[in-house]
Amino acid sequence: MEKELKELASDFFDIGAIKFGEFITKVGLKTPVYIDLRVLIAHPKILQKLSKVLWLFSKDSTSKITQICGVPYTALPIASIISVESNIPMVIRRKEEKAYGTKKLIEGQFEPGEHCVIIEDIITSGSSVLETVNDLKNEGLKVTEAFVVVDREQGGLKHLHDNGIEVKSLFTLTKLINFLVESDKINKEVAKQVSFYLKSTPAPLKISNQEPSVDRLKLNFATRAGLSRNAMAKKLFFLMERKKTTLCLAADLTNFEHILELAEIAGPHIAVLKTHVDMIENFSSEFVTRLQDLAKKFDFLIMEDRKFGDIGHTVSLQYRKGIFEIAEWADIVTAHPVAGKGIIEGLKRGLKGITEIRGVFLVAEMSSEGALTTGSYISETISMAKDSSMVAGVVCQSNAFSDPGLIQLTPGVKLSKTGDDLGQKYNTPEQVVNSGADLAVVGRGITEAKDKLSAILQYKEQLWEAYKTRISKTN
Ligand code: S5P
């Protein structure tokens, strides 16, 4: 392979794909060397040679690669050639801004769980690769490897490794320069300048949507509170940390006295009490007042799981008006983003004149059998959540987002894993926490228990233990 690489290095120099002088990189750094592999498309033979050598890395892959994704734009032709030559399908991640609604972010045909390898021309900070990986993962693809032409040795490798991506590169910049010295393309003085520059300039990791490059599952809630843009998420993170509980009690009972009785018992041990007020037969404003008193006394938040799902105008009225006047008392509400971002605007409008902190959880993925919340619906919901300061978190079953400032709420939790006869599916507390749950919803696991307090404590403890273990894992 050394011979081919040396030849490729000379080719790059001859076609002007590598230049020496003073340049500014994509992430704003000054550099004495500039590599622009876009010119390769004017040299099909070199492009083909490069693709062939790059694909040799696949021989050592630990998993069977069934999809290939080139990072736009420079790596796209390389990925296309590899796809054609290896007869492995390719996916493309759109580069344009994430407009929610109509456009698919990932083009191609694939099943969740398929292994996809990333093809990239150059890594500096690793941010382009990471953005692509995050979007592919949101679609359910497994991504653990990136095949790269040149590693500029400025931190990208480590950043990606820290995020679970192993990079295999044909050249480090040092190796590329050495080949060029050996082939008399550049002199040693230039090589020295470049190597000095590399040693003194690590590249910061920048991601276009400003998402920090951290694994949220490893951060504690206090740290994540500081990374959140949403006031309710901050409040909830701190509350969970303070009370050492991630339990959200689904008080799905039809008589409000029974809900209040349960809240008396559960109050000290829960972070959130979740209601469905439209199932309460004797609903009145008295219920709200008494529940709010208990919330204050025991330091928990109230979530009305209304799952708003209509056009913004309707939602703004449903939120604020009617007999429930939800906006007046619910700290948090849930919403299906099915109607588009107007729903969030509608909720915002419903809060006019209300000064207390309020937050929304968007339902990205449901727990029940046959739910239609799959694929791009989930990733589009995540994009919507990230774009709005109203959104405190996302309701989902899997670790579907990386933004540490958002809270993952996961329902469908029970100590015994059986479902119900209407399609509800359950996972154990440990399983949901390992799948990213920050806050876990338990309903019948508690409401139907003979000894409610001991059930509450059991769920609380198991969930908290699993969270502590999760954040203490180093990889
Ligand atoms: O996907 C979902 C979303 C929600 S919010 N699946 C759910 O089960 N829920 C709610 O969580 C549901 O409305 C109910 O209030 C609670 C689960 O109750 P359990 O009795 O099955 O634990």
PDB file of C-alpha atoms in Angstrom, residues 10 51 61 80 137-138 178 213 313 353 420 443:
ATOM      1  CA  SER A  10       2.517  13.007  -5.867  1.00  0.00           C
ATOM      2  CA  SER A  51     -11.315   5.208  -3.980  1.00  0.00           C
ATOM      3  CA  SER A  61     -14.009  -3.734   9.484  1.00  0.00           C
ATOM      4  CA  SER A  80     -20.133   6.883  -5.266  1.00  0.00           C
ATOM      5  CA  LYS A 137     -27.909   7.725  13.978  1.00  0.00           C
ATOM      6  CA  ASN A 138     -31.128   9.669  14.314  1.00  0.00           C
ATOM      7  CA  ASN A 178       7.024  13.298   4.010  1.00  0.00           C
ATOM      8  CA  SER A 213     -19.702  17.507  21.207  1.00  0.00           C
ATOM      9  CA  HIS A 313     -54.550  28.281  16.388  1.00  0.00           C
ATOM     10  CA  GLY A 353     -49.735  36.995  29.983  1.00  0.00           C
ATOM     11  CA  ASP A 420     -50.845  -4.825  28.327  1.00  0.00           C
ATOM     12  CA  GLY A 443     -48.066   4.452  35.652  1.00  0.00           C
TER      13      GLY A 443
END
